[in-house]
Short mmCIF file of C-alpha atoms and ligand atoms in Angstrom, two decimals:
data_model
loop_
_atom_site.label_atom_id
_atom_site.label_comp_id
_atom_site.label_asym_id
_atom_site.label_seq_id
_atom_site.Cartn_x
_atom_site.Cartn_y
_atom_site.Cartn_z
CA UNK A 1 62.56 81.32 27.31
CA UNK A 2 60.66 79.88 24.37
CA UNK A 3 57.51 79.03 26.38
CA UNK A 4 57.34 82.60 27.70
CA UNK A 5 57.52 86.14 26.36
CA UNK A 6 58.77 89.03 28.48
CA UNK A 7 56.16 91.75 29.05
CA UNK A 8 57.67 95.09 29.94
CA UNK A 9 56.24 98.49 30.85
CA UNK A 10 58.38 101.51 31.67
CA UNK A 11 57.88 104.48 33.97
CA UNK A 12 60.18 107.30 33.04
CA UNK A 13 60.86 110.46 35.00
CA UNK A 14 62.24 113.35 33.04
CA UNK A 15 63.45 116.55 34.60
CA UNK A 16 62.12 119.50 32.64
CA UNK A 17 64.57 122.16 31.55
CA UNK A 18 63.20 125.16 33.41
CA UNK A 19 65.29 127.67 35.27
CA UNK A 20 63.05 127.67 38.31
CA UNK A 21 61.18 124.97 40.20
CA UNK A 22 57.65 123.92 39.36
CA UNK A 23 55.78 125.64 42.22
CA UNK A 24 58.28 128.28 43.44
CA UNK A 25 61.00 130.50 41.99
CA UNK A 26 64.03 128.64 43.40
CA UNK A 27 66.74 127.77 40.90
CA UNK A 28 66.94 124.24 39.48
CA UNK A 29 70.64 124.53 38.66
CA UNK A 30 72.49 121.27 39.25
CA UNK A 31 75.45 121.00 41.61
CA UNK A 32 74.94 123.94 43.98
CA UNK A 33 75.97 123.53 47.64
CA UNK A 34 73.27 121.59 49.57
CA UNK A 35 70.13 123.45 50.61
CA UNK A 36 71.09 126.75 48.99
CA UNK A 37 68.22 126.57 46.50
CA UNK A 38 65.27 126.35 48.82
CA UNK A 39 62.45 128.59 50.04
CA UNK A 40 59.39 128.23 52.29
CA UNK A 41 57.37 126.77 49.39
CA UNK A 42 59.68 123.91 48.47
CA UNK A 43 60.54 123.31 52.12
CA UNK A 44 56.84 122.94 52.86
CA UNK A 45 56.64 125.56 55.60
CA UNK A 46 53.14 126.37 56.79
CA UNK A 47 51.11 129.12 55.17
CA UNK A 48 52.76 129.14 51.76
CA UNK A 49 51.09 128.66 48.40
CA UNK A 50 52.41 126.93 45.30
CA UNK A 51 52.28 128.78 41.96
CA UNK A 52 52.50 126.70 38.80
CA UNK A 53 55.50 127.32 36.53
CA UNK A 54 54.05 128.19 33.12
CA UNK A 55 57.02 126.90 31.19
CA UNK A 56 56.97 123.52 32.90
CA UNK A 57 53.27 123.29 32.13
CA UNK A 58 53.86 124.12 28.45
CA UNK A 59 56.71 121.60 28.22
CA UNK A 60 54.45 118.94 29.69
CA UNK A 61 51.72 119.60 27.14
CA UNK A 62 54.20 119.82 24.28
CA UNK A 63 55.69 116.45 25.22
CA UNK A 64 52.27 114.85 25.60
CA UNK A 65 51.36 116.14 22.14
CA UNK A 66 54.57 114.82 20.62
CA UNK A 67 53.78 111.46 22.21
CA UNK A 68 50.41 111.52 20.42
CA UNK A 69 48.45 111.79 23.64
CA UNK A 70 44.93 113.00 24.10
CA UNK A 71 45.24 116.25 26.00
CA UNK A 72 43.04 116.57 29.07
CA UNK A 73 41.20 119.87 28.76
CA UNK A 74 41.10 120.54 32.46
CA UNK A 75 44.04 119.13 34.42
CA UNK A 76 44.31 118.72 38.14
CA UNK A 77 47.10 118.43 40.68
CA UNK A 78 46.77 115.94 43.50
CA UNK A 79 48.63 115.27 46.69
CA UNK A 80 50.33 111.92 46.87
CA UNK A 81 50.77 111.33 50.57
CA UNK A 82 53.66 109.49 52.11
CA UNK A 83 56.37 110.10 54.67
CA UNK A 84 60.03 110.14 53.80
CA UNK A 85 62.79 112.45 55.03
CA UNK A 86 63.49 113.75 51.51
CA UNK A 87 59.87 114.94 51.24
CA UNK A 88 59.45 117.91 53.57
CA UNK A 89 55.69 118.41 52.99
CA UNK A 90 54.88 114.72 53.58
CA UNK A 91 53.16 114.76 50.25
CA UNK A 92 54.27 115.15 46.68
CA UNK A 93 52.28 117.32 44.30
CA UNK A 94 51.50 115.05 41.37
CA UNK A 95 48.61 114.30 39.05
CA UNK A 96 46.24 111.43 39.47
CA UNK A 97 42.83 111.38 37.81
CA UNK A 98 43.37 114.24 35.34
CA UNK A 99 46.93 114.11 34.01
CA UNK A 100 48.14 116.33 31.15
CA UNK A 101 47.93 113.57 28.56
CA UNK A 102 46.60 110.04 28.19
CA UNK A 103 46.47 107.30 25.57
CA UNK A 104 49.37 108.19 23.31
CA UNK A 105 52.09 106.21 21.64
CA UNK A 106 55.71 106.41 20.52
CA UNK A 107 56.90 104.58 17.45
CA UNK A 108 60.27 102.87 17.58
CA UNK A 109 62.31 101.02 15.03
CA UNK A 110 63.86 97.76 16.13
CA UNK A 111 65.69 95.56 13.67
CA UNK A 112 64.09 97.34 10.75
CA UNK A 113 60.54 96.99 12.07
CA UNK A 114 58.36 99.83 13.25
CA UNK A 115 56.53 99.19 16.47
CA UNK A 116 54.08 101.32 18.39
CA UNK A 117 54.50 101.39 22.15
CA UNK A 118 51.40 102.84 23.74
CA UNK A 119 51.80 105.59 26.31
CA UNK A 120 49.33 105.25 29.14
CA UNK A 121 49.78 108.70 30.64
CA UNK A 122 52.01 111.74 30.88
CA UNK A 123 51.81 113.81 34.03
CA UNK A 124 53.58 116.68 35.70
CA UNK A 125 54.84 116.42 39.26
CA UNK A 126 57.52 117.70 41.59
CA UNK A 127 60.74 115.92 42.51
CA UNK A 128 61.74 115.09 46.07
CA UNK A 129 65.00 116.07 47.76
CA UNK A 130 68.01 113.80 48.03
CA UNK A 131 69.38 111.78 50.91
CA UNK A 132 73.13 111.40 51.17
CA UNK A 133 74.46 108.70 53.47
CA UNK A 134 77.94 108.94 54.95
CA UNK A 135 80.27 106.13 53.98
CA UNK A 136 80.61 104.77 57.51
CA UNK A 137 76.82 104.58 57.65
CA UNK A 138 76.63 106.71 60.80
CA UNK A 139 74.98 109.78 59.28
CA UNK A 140 72.44 110.67 56.70
CA UNK A 141 72.16 114.12 55.22
CA UNK A 142 69.38 115.68 53.26
CA UNK A 143 69.67 118.14 50.38
CA UNK A 144 66.43 119.87 49.38
CA UNK A 145 67.84 121.63 46.32
CA UNK A 146 66.11 119.12 44.10
CA UNK A 147 62.80 119.26 46.00
CA UNK A 148 60.23 120.89 43.75
CA UNK A 149 62.12 120.43 40.48
CA UNK A 150 59.60 119.81 37.67
CA UNK A 151 59.36 116.21 36.57
CA UNK A 152 57.38 114.69 33.79
CA UNK A 153 56.34 111.13 34.39
CA UNK A 154 55.76 109.07 31.28
CA UNK A 155 54.15 105.67 31.75
CA UNK A 156 53.96 103.12 28.95
CA UNK A 157 51.52 100.26 28.53
CA UNK A 158 53.16 96.83 28.89
CA UNK A 159 53.81 96.70 25.13
CA UNK A 160 57.54 96.06 25.16
CA UNK A 161 58.62 92.48 24.62
CA UNK A 162 62.35 92.27 25.16
CA UNK A 163 65.09 94.00 27.14
CA UNK A 164 66.59 95.15 23.83
CA UNK A 165 63.27 96.67 22.77
CA UNK A 166 63.15 98.53 26.08
CA UNK A 167 66.62 99.87 25.33
CA UNK A 168 65.60 101.03 21.85
CA UNK A 169 62.45 102.62 23.27
CA UNK A 170 64.45 104.59 25.83
CA UNK A 171 66.84 105.85 23.18
CA UNK A 172 64.00 106.91 20.92
CA UNK A 173 62.26 108.64 23.80
CA UNK A 174 65.43 110.41 24.83
CA UNK A 175 66.18 111.64 21.32
CA UNK A 176 62.57 112.78 21.00
CA UNK A 177 62.77 114.75 24.25
CA UNK A 178 66.01 116.33 23.11
CA UNK A 179 64.37 117.34 19.83
CA UNK A 180 61.53 118.89 21.81
CA UNK A 181 64.13 120.76 23.90
CA UNK A 182 62.15 120.12 27.08
CA UNK A 183 64.91 118.32 28.99
CA UNK A 184 68.65 117.88 28.75
CA UNK A 185 68.13 114.17 29.51
CA UNK A 186 71.42 114.01 31.33
CA UNK A 187 71.39 110.61 33.04
CA UNK A 188 74.44 111.30 35.18
CA UNK A 189 72.72 114.28 36.73
CA UNK A 190 69.54 112.27 37.10
CA UNK A 191 67.45 114.25 34.61
CA UNK A 192 66.20 111.03 33.10
CA UNK A 193 65.39 108.04 35.28
CA UNK A 194 63.60 104.87 34.46
CA UNK A 195 61.80 102.21 36.48
CA UNK A 196 61.07 99.03 34.59
CA UNK A 197 58.21 96.58 35.19
CA UNK A 198 58.56 93.08 33.90
CA UNK A 199 56.63 89.85 33.95
CA UNK A 200 56.62 86.72 31.84
CA UNK A 201 53.62 85.66 29.82
CA UNK A 202 52.97 82.19 28.49
CA UNK A 203 53.13 82.30 24.72
CA UNK A 204 49.73 82.37 23.10
CA UNK A 205 47.95 83.35 26.30
CA UNK A 206 46.38 86.72 27.04
CA UNK A 207 46.74 86.62 30.82
CA UNK A 208 49.69 88.67 32.07
CA UNK A 209 51.94 87.26 34.76
CA UNK A 210 52.88 88.83 38.07
CA UNK A 211 55.33 91.65 37.55
CA UNK A 212 58.23 92.98 39.51
CA UNK A 213 59.32 96.59 39.43
CA UNK A 214 63.02 97.32 38.94
CA UNK A 215 64.66 100.49 40.19
CA UNK A 216 68.05 102.05 40.54
CA UNK A 217 69.35 101.64 37.00
CA UNK A 218 71.19 104.76 35.93
CA UNK A 219 72.04 103.99 32.34
CA UNK A 220 69.99 102.55 29.48
CA UNK A 221 72.40 99.64 29.32
CA UNK A 222 71.75 99.13 33.03
CA UNK A 223 68.01 98.95 32.31
CA UNK A 224 68.64 96.33 29.63
CA UNK A 225 70.92 94.28 31.88
CA UNK A 226 68.53 94.45 34.82
CA UNK A 227 65.66 93.30 32.61
CA UNK A 228 67.73 90.45 31.21
CA UNK A 229 68.66 89.33 34.68
CA UNK A 230 65.10 89.62 35.93
CA UNK A 231 63.58 87.79 32.95
CA UNK A 232 65.94 84.94 33.68
CA UNK A 233 65.24 84.95 37.40
CA UNK A 234 61.48 84.84 36.83
CA UNK A 235 61.87 82.08 34.27
CA UNK A 236 63.76 79.94 36.77
CA UNK A 237 61.01 80.48 39.36
CA UNK A 238 58.22 79.61 36.93
CA UNK A 239 59.99 76.55 35.61
CA UNK A 240 60.38 75.38 39.20
CA UNK A 241 56.65 75.82 39.69
CA UNK A 242 57.24 78.73 42.09
CA UNK A 243 55.45 82.08 42.11
CA UNK A 244 56.91 85.45 41.17
CA UNK A 245 56.23 87.83 44.05
CA UNK A 246 54.92 91.31 43.29
CA UNK A 247 57.72 93.45 44.63
CA UNK A 248 60.08 96.30 43.99
CA UNK A 249 63.63 95.16 43.33
CA UNK A 250 66.83 97.15 43.11
CA UNK A 251 69.48 96.65 40.45
CA UNK A 252 73.00 96.25 41.74
CA UNK A 253 75.31 97.05 38.81
CA UNK A 254 78.36 95.73 40.69
CA UNK A 255 76.80 92.32 41.29
CA UNK A 256 74.80 92.45 38.04
CA UNK A 257 71.75 91.26 39.94
CA UNK A 258 68.45 92.55 41.33
CA UNK A 259 67.48 92.15 44.97
CA UNK A 260 64.22 92.67 46.77
CA UNK A 261 63.69 96.08 48.32
CA UNK A 262 60.08 95.96 49.45
CA UNK A 263 56.66 94.57 48.70
CA UNK A 264 54.71 96.63 46.20
CA UNK A 265 52.68 99.48 47.68
CA UNK A 266 49.17 99.91 46.42
CA UNK A 267 47.68 103.07 45.08
CA UNK A 268 45.34 103.22 48.11
CA UNK A 269 48.39 103.64 50.30
CA UNK A 270 48.96 107.12 48.94
CA UNK A 271 45.55 108.61 49.70
CA UNK A 272 45.56 110.82 46.65
CA UNK A 273 43.28 113.86 46.83
CA UNK A 274 43.11 117.10 44.83
CA UNK A 275 45.53 119.70 46.14
CA UNK A 276 43.29 122.45 47.51
CA UNK A 277 46.10 124.99 47.00
CA UNK A 278 45.98 124.62 43.23
CA UNK A 279 43.08 125.22 40.89
CA UNK A 280 42.26 123.04 37.91
CA UNK A 281 44.01 124.33 34.80
CA UNK A 282 42.22 124.63 31.49
CA UNK A 283 44.20 123.78 28.39
CA UNK A 284 42.75 125.82 25.55
CA UNK A 285 42.63 124.74 21.94
CA UNK A 286 44.75 127.81 21.07
CA UNK A 287 47.49 126.73 23.45
CA UNK A 288 47.43 123.23 22.00
CA UNK A 289 47.75 124.63 18.46
CA UNK A 290 50.53 126.96 19.51
CA UNK A 291 52.51 124.14 21.12
CA UNK A 292 51.88 121.80 18.24
CA UNK A 293 53.60 124.32 15.97
CA UNK A 294 56.68 124.20 18.21
CA UNK A 295 57.13 120.47 17.65
CA UNK A 296 59.82 119.79 15.05
CA UNK A 297 59.93 116.79 12.76
CA UNK A 298 60.63 113.97 15.19
CA UNK A 299 63.77 111.81 14.93
CA UNK A 300 62.28 108.55 13.67
CA UNK A 301 60.57 110.29 10.76
CA UNK A 302 63.46 112.59 10.09
CA UNK A 303 65.76 109.59 9.92
CA UNK A 304 63.62 107.98 7.24
CA UNK A 305 63.26 111.17 5.23
CA UNK A 306 66.96 112.09 5.36
CA UNK A 307 67.90 108.58 4.35
CA UNK A 308 65.64 108.71 1.33
CA UNK A 309 66.20 112.29 0.31
CA UNK A 310 70.00 112.18 0.40
CA UNK A 311 70.53 108.47 -0.16
CA UNK A 312 72.83 108.04 2.80
CA UNK A 313 73.75 104.77 4.52
CA UNK A 314 71.90 103.92 7.76
CA UNK A 315 74.93 104.33 9.92
CA UNK A 316 75.54 107.90 8.75
CA UNK A 317 71.91 108.89 9.18
CA UNK A 318 71.92 107.47 12.71
CA UNK A 319 74.82 109.70 13.66
CA UNK A 320 73.31 112.75 11.97
CA UNK A 321 69.88 112.58 13.56
CA UNK A 322 71.02 111.65 17.05
CA UNK A 323 71.75 115.34 17.52
CA UNK A 324 69.08 117.64 16.12
CA UNK A 325 71.57 120.45 15.68
CA UNK A 326 73.88 118.24 13.66
CA UNK A 327 71.04 117.17 11.38
CA UNK A 328 69.98 120.82 11.06
CA UNK A 329 73.52 121.80 10.10
CA UNK A 330 73.68 119.07 7.51
CA UNK A 331 70.39 120.03 5.92
CA UNK A 332 71.26 123.72 5.94
CA UNK A 333 74.56 123.05 4.17
CA UNK A 334 72.84 120.76 1.67
CA UNK A 335 70.91 123.79 0.41
CA UNK A 336 74.18 125.02 -1.09
CA UNK A 337 75.82 121.75 -1.97
CA UNK A 338 75.15 118.61 -3.94
CA UNK A 339 77.30 115.77 -2.62
CA UNK A 340 75.53 114.56 0.54
CA UNK A 341 77.90 111.70 1.31
CA UNK A 342 80.99 113.88 1.12
CA UNK A 343 79.37 116.57 3.27
CA UNK A 344 78.21 113.96 5.78
CA UNK A 345 81.70 112.47 6.06
CA UNK A 346 83.32 115.85 6.44
CA UNK A 347 80.77 116.89 9.03
CA UNK A 348 81.00 113.72 11.11
CA UNK A 349 84.73 113.16 10.88
CA UNK A 350 86.31 116.57 10.56
CA UNK A 351 83.88 119.10 11.95
CA UNK A 352 82.73 116.91 14.83
CA UNK A 353 86.33 115.84 15.40
CA UNK A 354 87.40 119.45 15.77
CA UNK A 355 84.34 120.24 17.87
CA UNK A 356 85.23 117.42 20.27
CA UNK A 357 88.84 118.52 20.46
CA UNK A 358 87.67 122.00 21.33
CA UNK A 359 85.24 120.52 23.90
CA UNK A 360 82.58 122.54 22.14
CA UNK A 361 79.37 121.48 20.44
CA UNK A 362 77.82 121.76 17.04
CA UNK A 363 75.56 124.68 18.04
CA UNK A 364 78.65 126.76 18.72
CA UNK A 365 80.28 126.15 15.36
CA UNK A 366 80.83 129.61 13.86
CA UNK A 367 81.35 128.38 10.32
CA UNK A 368 77.97 128.97 8.73
CA UNK A 369 76.57 125.93 6.90
CA UNK A 370 76.69 127.82 3.60
CA UNK A 371 80.38 128.53 4.18
CA UNK A 372 80.93 124.87 4.91
CA UNK A 373 79.32 124.12 1.56
CA UNK A 374 81.61 126.71 -0.02
CA UNK A 375 84.68 125.06 1.48
CA UNK A 376 83.69 121.67 0.12
CA UNK A 377 82.93 123.18 -3.28
CA UNK A 378 86.47 124.57 -3.34
CA UNK A 379 87.76 121.04 -2.81
CA UNK A 380 85.52 119.73 -5.56
CA UNK A 381 86.83 122.37 -7.96
CA UNK A 382 90.43 121.48 -7.11
CA UNK A 383 91.09 124.89 -5.59
CA UNK A 384 92.24 123.40 -2.31
CA UNK A 385 93.14 119.91 -1.23
CA UNK A 386 91.07 118.00 1.32
CA UNK A 387 94.19 117.93 3.41
CA UNK A 388 94.22 121.71 3.64
CA UNK A 389 90.51 121.71 4.46
CA UNK A 390 91.18 119.32 7.34
CA UNK A 391 94.04 121.50 8.54
CA UNK A 392 92.09 124.72 8.66
CA UNK A 393 88.73 123.47 9.85
CA UNK A 394 89.46 124.23 13.49
CA UNK A 395 90.23 127.87 12.65
CA UNK A 396 87.10 128.14 10.59
CA UNK A 397 84.73 126.78 13.16
CA UNK A 398 85.87 129.18 15.86
CA UNK A 399 86.10 132.33 13.80
CA UNK A 400 83.32 132.56 11.22
CA UNK A 401 85.39 133.76 8.28
CA UNK A 402 84.59 133.24 4.65
CA UNK A 403 86.68 130.19 3.74
CA UNK A 404 87.59 131.67 0.37
CA UNK A 405 88.98 134.85 1.93
CA UNK A 406 90.78 132.82 4.57
CA UNK A 407 92.38 130.51 2.02
CA UNK A 408 93.49 133.35 -0.22
CA UNK A 409 94.90 135.32 2.69
CA UNK A 410 96.89 132.37 3.95
CA UNK A 411 98.05 131.45 0.47
CA UNK A 412 96.61 127.96 0.71
CA UNK A 413 95.25 127.71 -2.78
CA UNK A 414 96.22 124.41 -4.28
CA UNK A 415 99.08 124.32 -6.77
CA UNK A 416 97.60 122.97 -9.96
CA UNK A 417 100.08 124.71 -12.18
CA UNK A 418 101.86 121.88 -14.02
CA UNK A 419 105.10 123.75 -14.65
CA UNK A 420 105.39 124.66 -11.00
CA UNK A 421 104.73 121.10 -9.89
CA UNK A 422 107.12 119.60 -12.42
CA UNK A 423 110.04 121.39 -10.80
CA UNK A 424 109.16 120.02 -7.38
CA UNK A 425 108.59 116.53 -8.75
CA UNK A 426 112.02 116.61 -10.41
CA UNK A 427 113.61 117.55 -7.11
CA UNK A 428 111.85 114.69 -5.32
CA UNK A 429 112.93 112.22 -7.99
CA UNK A 430 116.50 113.45 -7.72
CA UNK A 431 116.49 113.22 -3.93
CA UNK A 432 115.06 109.70 -3.77
CA UNK A 433 116.91 107.54 -6.29
CA UNK A 434 116.35 104.26 -4.45
CA UNK A 435 112.60 104.79 -4.15
CA UNK A 436 112.42 105.61 -7.85
CA UNK A 437 114.40 102.47 -8.57
CA UNK A 438 111.96 100.40 -6.50
CA UNK A 439 109.05 101.87 -8.40
CA UNK A 440 110.64 101.00 -11.70
CA UNK A 441 111.06 97.43 -10.52
CA UNK A 442 107.32 97.28 -10.07
CA UNK A 443 106.74 98.40 -6.49
CA UNK A 444 103.58 100.39 -7.24
CA UNK A 445 103.14 101.48 -3.66
CA UNK A 446 106.25 103.62 -3.69
CA UNK A 447 104.37 106.19 -5.71
CA UNK A 448 102.42 107.05 -2.56
CA UNK A 449 105.63 107.80 -0.74
CA UNK A 450 106.85 110.03 -3.56
CA UNK A 451 103.56 111.92 -3.71
CA UNK A 452 103.87 112.37 0.04
CA UNK A 453 107.32 113.92 -0.40
CA UNK A 454 105.93 116.42 -2.90
CA UNK A 455 103.08 117.24 -0.52
CA UNK A 456 105.63 117.84 2.23
CA UNK A 457 107.62 120.25 0.11
CA UNK A 458 104.48 122.15 -0.82
CA UNK A 459 103.05 122.00 2.70
CA UNK A 460 100.01 120.16 1.46
CA UNK A 461 99.18 122.57 -1.29
CA UNK A 462 99.96 120.42 -4.31
CA UNK A 463 97.09 118.85 -6.17
CA UNK A 464 97.75 115.20 -5.30
CA UNK A 465 96.07 113.78 -8.42
CA UNK A 466 98.16 115.94 -10.65
CA UNK A 467 101.35 115.15 -8.73
CA UNK A 468 100.65 111.48 -9.16
CA UNK A 469 100.29 111.88 -12.90
CA UNK A 470 103.39 114.02 -13.30
CA UNK A 471 105.46 111.63 -11.19
CA UNK A 472 104.53 108.62 -13.31
CA UNK A 473 105.18 110.54 -16.52
CA UNK A 474 108.55 111.79 -15.37
CA UNK A 475 109.77 108.39 -14.27
CA UNK A 476 108.59 106.78 -17.48
CA UNK A 477 110.27 109.51 -19.47
CA UNK A 478 113.56 108.96 -17.63
CA UNK A 479 113.46 105.30 -18.55
CA UNK A 480 112.92 106.15 -22.19
CA UNK A 481 115.72 108.73 -22.12
CA UNK A 482 118.07 106.11 -20.71
CA UNK A 483 117.18 103.66 -23.47
CA UNK A 484 117.84 106.25 -26.16
CA UNK A 485 121.19 107.12 -24.62
P1 LIG B 501 50.83 99.18 39.54
O1 LIG B 501 49.38 99.34 39.84
O2 LIG B 501 51.44 97.98 40.13
O3 LIG B 501 51.58 100.43 39.77
P2 LIG B 501 50.31 99.76 36.86
O4 LIG B 501 49.20 99.04 36.21
O5 LIG B 501 50.06 101.13 37.36
O6 LIG B 501 50.90 98.88 37.99
O7 LIG B 501 51.51 99.81 35.82
C1 LIG B 501 52.75 100.37 36.13
C2 LIG B 501 53.68 100.01 34.99
O8 LIG B 501 53.83 98.61 34.92
C3 LIG B 501 53.18 100.43 33.63
O9 LIG B 501 54.29 100.88 32.87
C4 LIG B 501 52.62 99.17 33.04
O10 LIG B 501 52.77 99.16 31.64
C5 LIG B 501 53.49 98.11 33.64
N1 LIG B 501 52.78 96.84 33.82
C6 LIG B 501 51.53 96.64 34.27
N2 LIG B 501 51.25 95.34 34.34
C7 LIG B 501 52.36 94.68 33.92
C8 LIG B 501 52.70 93.30 33.78
N3 LIG B 501 51.86 92.33 34.09
N4 LIG B 501 53.93 93.02 33.32
C9 LIG B 501 54.80 93.99 33.02
N5 LIG B 501 54.54 95.29 33.13
C10 LIG B 501 53.33 95.64 33.59
ZN1 LIG B 502 61.58 127.02 46.55
MG1 LIG B 503 50.45 102.31 39.23
#
């Protein structure tokens, strides 16, 4: 590969998170029985008129803004004409000359370096229906539930230079879209799909090579694998002095290979023209300002800030910012707390652990971030052990009680009373003579076992540090007593 560099451009389709379709009021809910979410508009019956979904339009502008695009002040919808059984109107309403946004960029971080990938355009369009083929190949069925679902198409410039970079770009884009709350980006349900274009360029030359377009990858890893395969396939052709044909190829995840589907269609084939049923839409400066205010701090920048502000390791920050709500929770709790690393660990390991066990998510955690901070402060002050905190966290996150009240009510306050602990330690020493003997002979590790026994007897309430100290003292004392006797 060292004579050539891969040149990659991506076309991403994102399903916008609206309740109804983009030009009619049918539901967009996933998984309904076939053809139950259709109406004359999305079935393309004669005499009907499309009406633009305001929310989809706002989401499109918001995304274009977040991707640093220039917003077109008057946008237009065009008909993209082609015949296919999943397209009942024989045309798709899309945008051609006047898309919502043009000339933007998204910054990504790959191996510590920031790179700008230019966004060529962002446009709003409608999805087609879905064909389902019977396994024996005798029948094909069509489901129009998806027809008319709002899609945002995001097209990059060919600025990406490796399959791995494409992978990182997709992850950054996905996280960004999730932060914007415009799509659920659920790849299994097809809310985020990506076609990848790739060619090889001779190093040091400006001229781009002939590209192929890859389709049918349904995971980001699939996109990376398909690109790796295709880069290799093109390299072999070029090294043999053969030409790369401009074509659309499908990725077969089973075979881990791409195969030719069809020659590339040209834009002329679609006979785009403005949809006479829809007017041009003005995007006012006020609307732009309003939507700009809805854009939160985006993940790449938040990652850098959180890392600096709380001095956390990269790996922790990655986990925190991947989910906006998790990062929000962390930063909320930090307003009442001062040990970021401890909070981060507790949040990622214990709270998320419990959340996963409950098949819930961080947004539904009832324990208010300030109460989480309170719980951790109680550990810091030695009022409860971390073990108790871990035990009760599930209760706390489903019930929204003040942890202090809860702990007092359940009698979980840590035993830090020396006299009380001494009695228990004495019992443990008496019950485990051989372990004590081992410890005396120098087996340091045995102390852990003995502490564990005390914890068992106190059901986790003993202050482990204190128990450790008392144990050592008591055993030492016994030795001295024996010597005196
Ligand atoms: P087409 O006219 O074949 O549809 P476009 O110029 O519209 O091609 O680009 C479609 C996508 O392909 C864009 O994401 C673009 O960045 C990418 N692309 C364009 N030319 C190349 C190339 N030579 N190699 C790789 N990707 C390319
Ligand atoms: Zn409809
Ligand atoms: Mg094109």
